[in-house]
mmCIF file of N, CA and C in Angstrom:
data_model
loop_
_atom_site.group_PDB
_atom_site.id
_atom_site.type_symbol
_atom_site.label_atom_id
_atom_site.label_comp_id
_atom_site.label_asym_id
_atom_site.label_seq_id
_atom_site.Cartn_x
_atom_site.Cartn_y
_atom_site.Cartn_z
ATOM 1 N N MET H 1390 149.667 247.631 86.608
ATOM 2 C CA MET H 1390 149.066 246.940 87.811
ATOM 3 C C MET H 1390 149.625 245.258 87.850
ATOM 4 N N ASP H 1391 150.024 244.884 88.568
ATOM 5 C CA ASP H 1391 150.582 243.827 88.883
ATOM 6 C C ASP H 1391 149.401 242.483 88.356
ATOM 7 N N PRO H 1392 150.014 241.391 88.044
ATOM 8 C CA PRO H 1392 148.452 240.279 87.719
ATOM 9 C C PRO H 1392 147.725 240.097 88.782
ATOM 10 N N THR H 1393 148.538 240.093 90.399
ATOM 11 C CA THR H 1393 147.661 239.539 91.368
ATOM 12 C C THR H 1393 146.455 240.709 91.475
ATOM 13 N N ASP H 1394 146.831 242.203 91.513
ATOM 14 C CA ASP H 1394 145.781 243.025 91.723
ATOM 15 C C ASP H 1394 144.842 243.170 90.522
ATOM 16 N N LEU H 1395 145.342 243.087 89.413
ATOM 17 C CA LEU H 1395 144.359 242.773 88.319
ATOM 18 C C LEU H 1395 143.077 241.757 88.430
ATOM 19 N N LEU H 1396 143.786 240.636 88.696
ATOM 20 C CA LEU H 1396 142.922 239.451 88.925
ATOM 21 C C LEU H 1396 142.001 239.887 89.941
ATOM 22 N N GLN H 1397 142.499 240.329 91.325
ATOM 23 C CA GLN H 1397 141.379 240.788 92.427
ATOM 24 C C GLN H 1397 140.424 241.666 91.952
ATOM 25 N N ARG H 1398 141.065 242.772 91.097
ATOM 26 C CA ARG H 1398 140.228 243.807 90.879
ATOM 27 C C ARG H 1398 138.690 243.333 90.038
ATOM 28 N N LEU H 1399 139.298 242.189 89.163
ATOM 29 C CA LEU H 1399 138.259 241.755 88.249
ATOM 30 C C LEU H 1399 137.473 240.528 88.957
ATOM 31 N N ALA H 1400 137.802 240.244 90.228
ATOM 32 C CA ALA H 1400 137.359 238.966 90.929
ATOM 33 C C ALA H 1400 137.432 238.015 90.158
ATOM 34 N N LEU H 1401 138.413 237.647 89.837
ATOM 35 C CA LEU H 1401 138.847 236.394 88.977
ATOM 36 C C LEU H 1401 139.717 235.358 89.571
ATOM 37 N N ASP H 1402 139.639 234.296 89.466
ATOM 38 C CA ASP H 1402 140.320 233.096 89.823
ATOM 39 C C ASP H 1402 141.303 232.578 88.463
ATOM 40 N N PRO H 1403 142.539 232.773 88.886
ATOM 41 C CA PRO H 1403 143.551 232.315 87.480
ATOM 42 C C PRO H 1403 143.137 231.294 87.201
ATOM 43 N N ALA H 1404 142.745 230.177 88.169
ATOM 44 C CA ALA H 1404 142.545 228.724 87.556
ATOM 45 C C ALA H 1404 141.431 228.879 86.664
ATOM 46 N N ASP H 1405 140.747 229.460 86.508
ATOM 47 C CA ASP H 1405 139.313 229.667 85.615
ATOM 48 C C ASP H 1405 139.832 230.456 84.256
ATOM 49 N N LEU H 1406 141.197 230.566 84.082
ATOM 50 C CA LEU H 1406 141.626 231.484 82.904
ATOM 51 C C LEU H 1406 142.290 230.365 82.339
ATOM 52 N N LYS H 1407 142.277 230.199 81.003
ATOM 53 C CA LYS H 1407 142.552 229.003 79.981
ATOM 54 C C LYS H 1407 144.415 229.378 80.067
ATOM 55 N N PRO H 1408 144.921 228.527 79.983
ATOM 56 C CA PRO H 1408 146.485 228.149 80.026
ATOM 57 C C PRO H 1408 146.893 229.090 78.895
ATOM 58 N N GLY H 1409 148.439 229.862 78.919
ATOM 59 C CA GLY H 1409 148.752 230.598 77.615
ATOM 60 C C GLY H 1409 150.070 229.785 77.579
ATOM 61 N N PRO H 1410 150.351 230.124 76.202
ATOM 62 C CA PRO H 1410 151.985 229.520 75.490
ATOM 63 C C PRO H 1410 152.785 229.927 76.850
ATOM 64 N N GLN H 1411 154.183 229.067 76.737
ATOM 65 C CA GLN H 1411 155.157 229.098 77.442
ATOM 66 C C GLN H 1411 155.975 230.381 77.043
ATOM 67 N N ARG H 1412 155.953 230.204 75.678
ATOM 68 C CA ARG H 1412 156.640 231.790 75.164
ATOM 69 C C ARG H 1412 156.079 232.966 75.036
ATOM 70 N N GLN H 1413 156.929 233.816 74.571
ATOM 71 C CA GLN H 1413 155.707 235.347 74.405
ATOM 72 C C GLN H 1413 154.947 235.199 73.724
ATOM 73 N N ALA H 1414 153.470 235.800 73.895
ATOM 74 C CA ALA H 1414 152.842 235.644 72.774
ATOM 75 C C ALA H 1414 152.925 237.124 72.087
ATOM 76 N N ASN H 1415 152.503 236.929 70.678
ATOM 77 C CA ASN H 1415 152.740 238.208 69.928
ATOM 78 C C ASN H 1415 151.310 238.804 69.532
ATOM 79 N N GLN H 1416 151.642 239.602 68.298
ATOM 80 C CA GLN H 1416 150.193 240.164 67.661
ATOM 81 C C GLN H 1416 149.397 239.054 66.737
ATOM 82 N N GLU H 1417 150.205 238.143 66.467
ATOM 83 C CA GLU H 1417 149.584 236.927 65.387
ATOM 84 C C GLU H 1417 149.104 236.298 66.412
ATOM 85 N N ASP H 1418 149.253 235.405 67.346
ATOM 86 C CA ASP H 1418 148.884 234.975 68.541
ATOM 87 C C ASP H 1418 147.265 235.476 69.003
ATOM 88 N N ALA H 1419 147.330 236.841 69.521
ATOM 89 C CA ALA H 1419 146.217 237.627 69.840
ATOM 90 C C ALA H 1419 145.179 237.488 68.401
ATOM 91 N N ALA H 1420 145.552 238.032 67.743
ATOM 92 C CA ALA H 1420 144.680 237.841 66.430
ATOM 93 C C ALA H 1420 144.044 236.583 66.316
ATOM 94 N N ALA H 1421 144.814 235.451 66.273
ATOM 95 C CA ALA H 1421 144.541 234.398 66.228
ATOM 96 C C ALA H 1421 143.441 234.063 67.119
ATOM 97 N N ARG H 1422 143.846 234.221 68.425
ATOM 98 C CA ARG H 1422 142.609 234.130 69.416
ATOM 99 C C ARG H 1422 141.445 234.605 69.496
ATOM 100 N N LEU H 1423 141.596 235.882 69.232
ATOM 101 C CA LEU H 1423 140.228 236.643 69.287
ATOM 102 C C LEU H 1423 139.391 236.986 67.637
ATOM 103 N N GLY H 1424 140.134 236.311 66.528
ATOM 104 C CA GLY H 1424 139.807 236.406 65.274
ATOM 105 C C GLY H 1424 138.509 235.607 65.191
ATOM 106 N N PRO H 1425 138.115 235.317 63.840
ATOM 107 C CA PRO H 1425 136.572 234.681 63.582
ATOM 108 C C PRO H 1425 136.389 233.621 64.048
ATOM 109 N N THR H 1426 137.420 232.813 64.289
ATOM 110 C CA THR H 1426 137.297 231.303 64.277
ATOM 111 C C THR H 1426 138.170 231.032 65.490
ATOM 112 N N PRO H 1427 137.261 230.293 66.538
ATOM 113 C CA PRO H 1427 136.186 229.883 66.122
ATOM 114 C C PRO H 1427 134.839 230.178 66.720
ATOM 115 N N GLY H 1428 135.121 231.676 66.834
ATOM 116 C CA GLY H 1428 134.158 232.423 67.326
ATOM 117 C C GLY H 1428 134.501 233.568 68.548
ATOM 118 N N PRO H 1429 133.410 234.367 68.641
ATOM 119 C CA PRO H 1429 133.619 235.360 69.679
ATOM 120 C C PRO H 1429 134.430 234.583 71.121
ATOM 121 N N VAL H 1430 135.562 235.053 71.744
ATOM 122 C CA VAL H 1430 135.872 234.553 72.847
ATOM 123 C C VAL H 1430 135.415 235.613 73.929
ATOM 124 N N PRO H 1431 134.823 235.114 74.975
ATOM 125 C CA PRO H 1431 134.386 236.258 76.007
ATOM 126 C C PRO H 1431 135.110 236.417 76.777
ATOM 127 N N CYS H 1432 134.836 237.889 77.311
ATOM 128 C CA CYS H 1432 135.578 238.613 78.142
ATOM 129 C C CYS H 1432 135.139 237.786 79.930
ATOM 130 N N VAL H 1433 136.281 237.244 79.916
ATOM 131 C CA VAL H 1433 136.533 236.640 81.331
ATOM 132 C C VAL H 1433 136.057 237.208 82.443
ATOM 133 N N ALA H 1434 135.786 238.727 82.559
ATOM 134 C CA ALA H 1434 135.012 239.095 83.856
ATOM 135 C C ALA H 1434 133.541 239.359 83.537
ATOM 136 N N CYS H 1435 133.142 239.871 82.276
ATOM 137 C CA CYS H 1435 131.701 239.783 82.380
ATOM 138 C C CYS H 1435 131.036 238.814 81.287
ATOM 139 N N GLY H 1436 131.568 238.503 80.214
ATOM 140 C CA GLY H 1436 131.104 237.668 79.408
ATOM 141 C C GLY H 1436 130.855 238.070 77.958
ATOM 142 N N ASP H 1437 130.855 239.567 77.714
ATOM 143 C CA ASP H 1437 130.858 240.071 76.499
ATOM 144 C C ASP H 1437 131.708 239.620 75.477
ATOM 145 N N PRO H 1438 131.876 240.166 74.000
ATOM 146 C CA PRO H 1438 132.895 239.497 73.204
ATOM 147 C C PRO H 1438 134.198 240.089 73.937
ATOM 148 N N ALA H 1439 135.260 239.277 73.865
ATOM 149 C CA ALA H 1439 136.597 240.100 74.035
ATOM 150 C C ALA H 1439 136.921 240.833 73.028
ATOM 151 N N ARG H 1440 137.717 242.088 73.359
ATOM 152 C CA ARG H 1440 138.308 242.676 71.928
ATOM 153 C C ARG H 1440 139.922 243.109 72.495
ATOM 154 N N SER H 1441 140.467 242.322 73.952
ATOM 155 C CA SER H 1441 141.869 242.513 73.839
ATOM 156 C C SER H 1441 142.516 240.801 74.657
ATOM 157 N N THR H 1442 143.648 240.788 74.618
ATOM 158 C CA THR H 1442 143.882 239.311 75.113
ATOM 159 C C THR H 1442 145.365 239.985 75.305
ATOM 160 N N ARG H 1443 145.664 239.185 76.269
ATOM 161 C CA ARG H 1443 147.510 239.171 76.477
ATOM 162 C C ARG H 1443 147.661 237.948 77.814
ATOM 163 N N ILE H 1444 148.885 237.688 77.931
ATOM 164 C CA ILE H 1444 149.451 236.712 78.512
ATOM 165 C C ILE H 1444 149.764 237.438 80.156
ATOM 166 N N ILE H 1445 149.158 236.715 80.915
ATOM 167 C CA ILE H 1445 149.479 237.166 82.276
ATOM 168 C C ILE H 1445 150.276 235.950 83.115
ATOM 169 N N ALA H 1446 151.449 236.458 83.878
ATOM 170 C CA ALA H 1446 151.788 235.008 84.741
ATOM 171 C C ALA H 1446 151.522 235.337 86.142
ATOM 172 N N THR H 1447 150.956 234.275 86.429
ATOM 173 C CA THR H 1447 150.053 234.164 88.261
ATOM 174 C C THR H 1447 151.199 233.292 88.915
ATOM 175 N N PRO H 1448 151.438 233.238 89.996
ATOM 176 C CA PRO H 1448 152.211 232.863 90.788
ATOM 177 C C PRO H 1448 152.240 231.028 91.119
ATOM 178 N N ASP H 1449 150.909 230.767 90.896
ATOM 179 C CA ASP H 1449 150.371 229.524 91.197
ATOM 180 C C ASP H 1449 149.931 228.655 90.103
ATOM 181 N N HIS H 1450 149.662 229.342 88.945
ATOM 182 C CA HIS H 1450 149.012 228.537 88.054
ATOM 183 C C HIS H 1450 149.605 228.808 86.513
ATOM 184 N N GLY H 1451 150.682 229.643 86.520
ATOM 185 C CA GLY H 1451 151.526 229.737 85.404
ATOM 186 C C GLY H 1451 151.046 230.736 84.438
ATOM 187 N N ARG H 1452 151.307 231.148 83.287
ATOM 188 C CA ARG H 1452 150.461 231.736 82.081
ATOM 189 C C ARG H 1452 149.629 231.678 81.834
ATOM 190 N N ARG H 1453 148.650 232.831 81.596
ATOM 191 C CA ARG H 1453 147.344 232.208 81.609
ATOM 192 C C ARG H 1453 146.945 233.454 80.282
ATOM 193 N N TRP H 1454 145.980 233.255 79.485
ATOM 194 C CA TRP H 1454 145.005 234.233 78.618
ATOM 195 C C TRP H 1454 144.342 235.026 79.737
ATOM 196 N N LEU H 1455 144.368 236.347 79.198
ATOM 197 C CA LEU H 1455 143.393 237.201 80.059
ATOM 198 C C LEU H 1455 142.825 238.088 78.686
ATOM 199 N N ASP H 1456 141.312 237.184 78.459
ATOM 200 C CA ASP H 1456 140.817 238.142 77.523
ATOM 201 C C ASP H 1456 139.588 238.879 78.159
ATOM 202 N N LEU H 1457 139.655 240.126 77.506
ATOM 203 C CA LEU H 1457 139.228 241.364 78.029
ATOM 204 C C LEU H 1457 138.244 241.948 77.167
ATOM 205 N N CYS H 1458 136.999 242.339 77.358
ATOM 206 C CA CYS H 1458 136.015 243.431 76.384
ATOM 207 C C CYS H 1458 136.616 244.597 76.683
ATOM 208 N N ARG H 1459 136.017 245.605 75.849
ATOM 209 C CA ARG H 1459 136.723 246.976 75.725
ATOM 210 C C ARG H 1459 136.648 247.567 77.091
ATOM 211 N N ASP H 1460 135.403 247.792 77.887
ATOM 212 C CA ASP H 1460 135.034 248.389 79.068
ATOM 213 C C ASP H 1460 135.525 247.666 80.172
ATOM 214 N N CYS H 1461 135.753 246.377 80.465
ATOM 215 C CA CYS H 1461 136.794 245.579 81.337
ATOM 216 C C CYS H 1461 138.041 246.193 81.213
ATOM 217 N N MET H 1462 138.671 246.014 79.646
ATOM 218 C CA MET H 1462 139.902 246.561 79.508
ATOM 219 C C MET H 1462 140.351 248.149 80.135
ATOM 220 N N LEU H 1463 139.493 249.079 79.919
ATOM 221 C CA LEU H 1463 139.824 250.268 80.117
ATOM 222 C C LEU H 1463 139.235 250.403 81.599
ATOM 223 N N ALA H 1464 138.433 249.547 82.359
ATOM 224 C CA ALA H 1464 138.318 249.761 83.759
ATOM 225 C C ALA H 1464 139.805 249.219 84.821
ATOM 226 N N THR H 1465 140.845 248.426 84.019
ATOM 227 C CA THR H 1465 141.560 248.223 84.691
ATOM 228 C C THR H 1465 143.108 248.787 83.853
ATOM 229 N N ALA H 1466 142.810 249.530 83.091
ATOM 230 C CA ALA H 1466 144.048 250.160 82.862
ATOM 231 C C ALA H 1466 144.668 250.942 84.166
ATOM 232 N N ASP H 1467 146.135 250.773 83.810
ATOM 233 C CA ASP H 1467 146.413 251.460 84.786
ATOM 234 C C ASP H 1467 146.726 253.350 84.476
ATOM 235 N N ARG H 1468 146.016 253.658 85.273
ATOM 236 C CA ARG H 1468 146.011 255.215 84.589
ATOM 237 C C ARG H 1468 147.038 256.154 85.940
ATOM 238 N N GLY H 1469 147.729 255.149 86.257
ATOM 239 C CA GLY H 1469 149.022 256.128 87.288
ATOM 240 C C GLY H 1469 150.096 256.408 86.702
ATOM 241 N N ARG H 1470 150.450 256.196 85.472
ATOM 242 C CA ARG H 1470 151.224 256.441 84.785
ATOM 243 C C ARG H 1470 151.104 257.000 83.262
ATOM 244 N N ARG H 1471 151.512 258.195 83.382
ATOM 245 C CA ARG H 1471 151.626 258.441 81.534
ATOM 246 C C ARG H 1471 152.446 257.963 80.563
ATOM 247 N N ALA H 1472 151.811 257.542 79.625
ATOM 248 C CA ALA H 1472 152.592 257.129 78.370
ATOM 249 C C ALA H 1472 153.944 258.132 77.761
ATOM 250 N N VAL H 1473 153.532 259.424 77.779
ATOM 251 C CA VAL H 1473 154.439 260.174 77.627
ATOM 252 C C VAL H 1473 154.651 261.358 78.563
ATOM 253 N N PRO H 1474 155.227 262.268 78.599
ATOM 254 C CA PRO H 1474 155.751 263.310 79.676
ATOM 255 C C PRO H 1474 154.235 264.221 79.351
ATOM 256 N N LEU H 1475 153.730 264.818 80.351
ATOM 257 C CA LEU H 1475 152.882 266.001 80.460
ATOM 258 C C LEU H 1475 153.098 267.112 79.651
ATOM 259 N N ALA H 1476 154.323 267.520 79.295
ATOM 260 C CA ALA H 1476 154.641 268.800 78.720
ATOM 261 C C ALA H 1476 154.662 268.309 77.384
ATOM 262 N N ASP H 1477 154.883 267.124 76.832
ATOM 263 C CA ASP H 1477 155.062 266.624 75.498
ATOM 264 C C ASP H 1477 153.400 266.731 75.011
ATOM 265 N N THR H 1478 152.613 266.207 75.796
ATOM 266 C CA THR H 1478 151.170 266.227 75.662
ATOM 267 C C THR H 1478 150.373 267.604 75.255
ATOM 268 N N LEU H 1479 150.933 268.118 76.564
ATOM 269 C CA LEU H 1479 150.551 269.777 76.231
ATOM 270 C C LEU H 1479 151.134 270.591 75.085
ATOM 271 N N ALA H 1480 152.145 270.065 74.239
ATOM 272 C CA ALA H 1480 152.942 271.123 73.304
ATOM 273 C C ALA H 1480 151.996 270.061 72.162
ATOM 274 N N VAL H 1481 151.753 268.986 72.096
ATOM 275 C CA VAL H 1481 150.831 268.746 71.070
ATOM 276 C C VAL H 1481 149.657 269.415 70.899
ATOM 277 N N LEU H 1482 148.693 269.465 72.372
ATOM 278 C CA LEU H 1482 147.211 270.293 72.202
ATOM 279 C C LEU H 1482 147.557 271.847 71.866
ATOM 280 N N ARG H 1483 148.607 272.493 71.987
ATOM 281 C CA ARG H 1483 148.789 273.820 71.980
ATOM 282 C C ARG H 1483 148.875 273.831 70.112
ATOM 283 N N GLU H 1484 149.833 273.026 69.734
ATOM 284 C CA GLU H 1484 150.159 273.025 68.418
ATOM 285 C C GLU H 1484 148.887 272.748 67.540
ATOM 286 N N ALA H 1485 147.589 271.743 67.955
ATOM 287 C CA ALA H 1485 146.663 271.563 67.266
ATOM 288 C C ALA H 1485 145.529 272.654 67.328
ATOM 289 N N ALA H 1486 145.781 273.298 68.484
ATOM 290 C CA ALA H 1486 144.827 274.530 68.459
ATOM 291 C C ALA H 1486 145.478 275.523 67.613
ATOM 292 N N GLU H 1487 146.406 275.954 67.649
ATOM 293 C CA GLU H 1487 147.058 276.941 66.226
ATOM 294 C C GLU H 1487 146.703 276.582 65.272
ATOM 295 N N GLU H 1488 146.845 275.266 64.839
ATOM 296 C CA GLU H 1488 146.518 274.700 63.722
ATOM 297 C C GLU H 1488 144.871 275.077 63.291
ATOM 298 N N ALA H 1489 144.089 275.028 64.221
ATOM 299 C CA ALA H 1489 142.461 274.686 64.236
ATOM 300 C C ALA H 1489 142.213 276.201 64.278
ATOM 301 N N GLY H 1490 143.341 277.360 64.623
ATOM 302 C CA GLY H 1490 142.816 278.431 64.611
ATOM 303 C C GLY H 1490 141.917 278.969 65.981
ATOM 304 N N VAL H 1491 142.091 278.232 66.571
ATOM 305 C CA VAL H 1491 141.374 278.494 68.117
ATOM 306 C C VAL H 1491 142.410 278.675 69.201
ATOM 307 N N THR H 1492 141.916 279.624 70.439
ATOM 308 C CA THR H 1492 142.449 279.874 71.550
ATOM 309 C C THR H 1492 141.864 278.892 72.630
ATOM 310 N N VAL H 1493 142.720 278.309 73.308
ATOM 311 C CA VAL H 1493 142.738 277.398 74.476
ATOM 312 C C VAL H 1493 143.548 277.552 75.685
ATOM 313 N N ARG H 1494 142.854 277.322 76.929
ATOM 314 C CA ARG H 1494 143.551 277.283 78.247
ATOM 315 C C ARG H 1494 143.272 275.801 78.571
ATOM 316 N N VAL H 1495 144.677 275.356 78.638
ATOM 317 C CA VAL H 1495 144.491 273.957 79.287
ATOM 318 C C VAL H 1495 145.100 274.130 80.671
ATOM 319 N N LEU H 1496 144.245 273.576 81.546
ATOM 320 C CA LEU H 1496 144.533 273.279 83.235
ATOM 321 C C LEU H 1496 144.715 272.052 83.319
ATOM 322 N N VAL H 1497 145.581 271.731 84.068
ATOM 323 C CA VAL H 1497 146.141 270.361 84.615
ATOM 324 C C VAL H 1497 146.213 270.557 86.300
ATOM 325 N N ASP H 1498 145.912 269.478 86.929
ATOM 326 C CA ASP H 1498 146.017 269.518 88.450
ATOM 327 C C ASP H 1498 147.381 269.658 88.742
ATOM 328 N N PRO H 1499 147.932 270.456 89.705
ATOM 329 C CA PRO H 1499 149.267 269.955 90.162
ATOM 330 C C PRO H 1499 149.799 268.713 90.615
ATOM 331 N N PRO H 1500 150.910 268.329 90.286
ATOM 332 C CA PRO H 1500 151.606 267.102 90.807
ATOM 333 C C PRO H 1500 150.917 266.870 92.367
ATOM 334 N N GLN H 1501 150.625 265.471 92.560
ATOM 335 C CA GLN H 1501 150.420 265.598 93.844
ATOM 336 C C GLN H 1501 152.011 265.857 95.104
ATOM 337 N N GLY H 1502 151.560 266.405 96.415
ATOM 338 C CA GLY H 1502 152.856 266.677 96.820
ATOM 339 C C GLY H 1502 153.011 267.917 96.895
ATOM 340 N N ALA H 1503 152.737 268.868 95.711
ATOM 341 C CA ALA H 1503 152.918 269.920 95.405
ATOM 342 C C ALA H 1503 152.450 271.152 96.060
#
């Protein structure tokens, strides 16, 4: 999901987000931002404690921190693409079922347009 769509989905104005560094943020930056000091960073969408953060590039406001709680992060996750091919996922499920000694039948939706 591109930053504009993401901000629209969360009903956020990029001007309200804290400016991010001009360089690429890394895991240490995120850990320092969400760490125990100076205290919990609120989710920019709902105000609950943030559990994830990242930098998004906005057209008019530059790079901004996007701090999200677990629920808001999951609600805006891009589910349109798979992280791994479906065949690989099914192979892992079959292997796990065999290891557990259970019989399973996995049903999947056919691809759209099929």
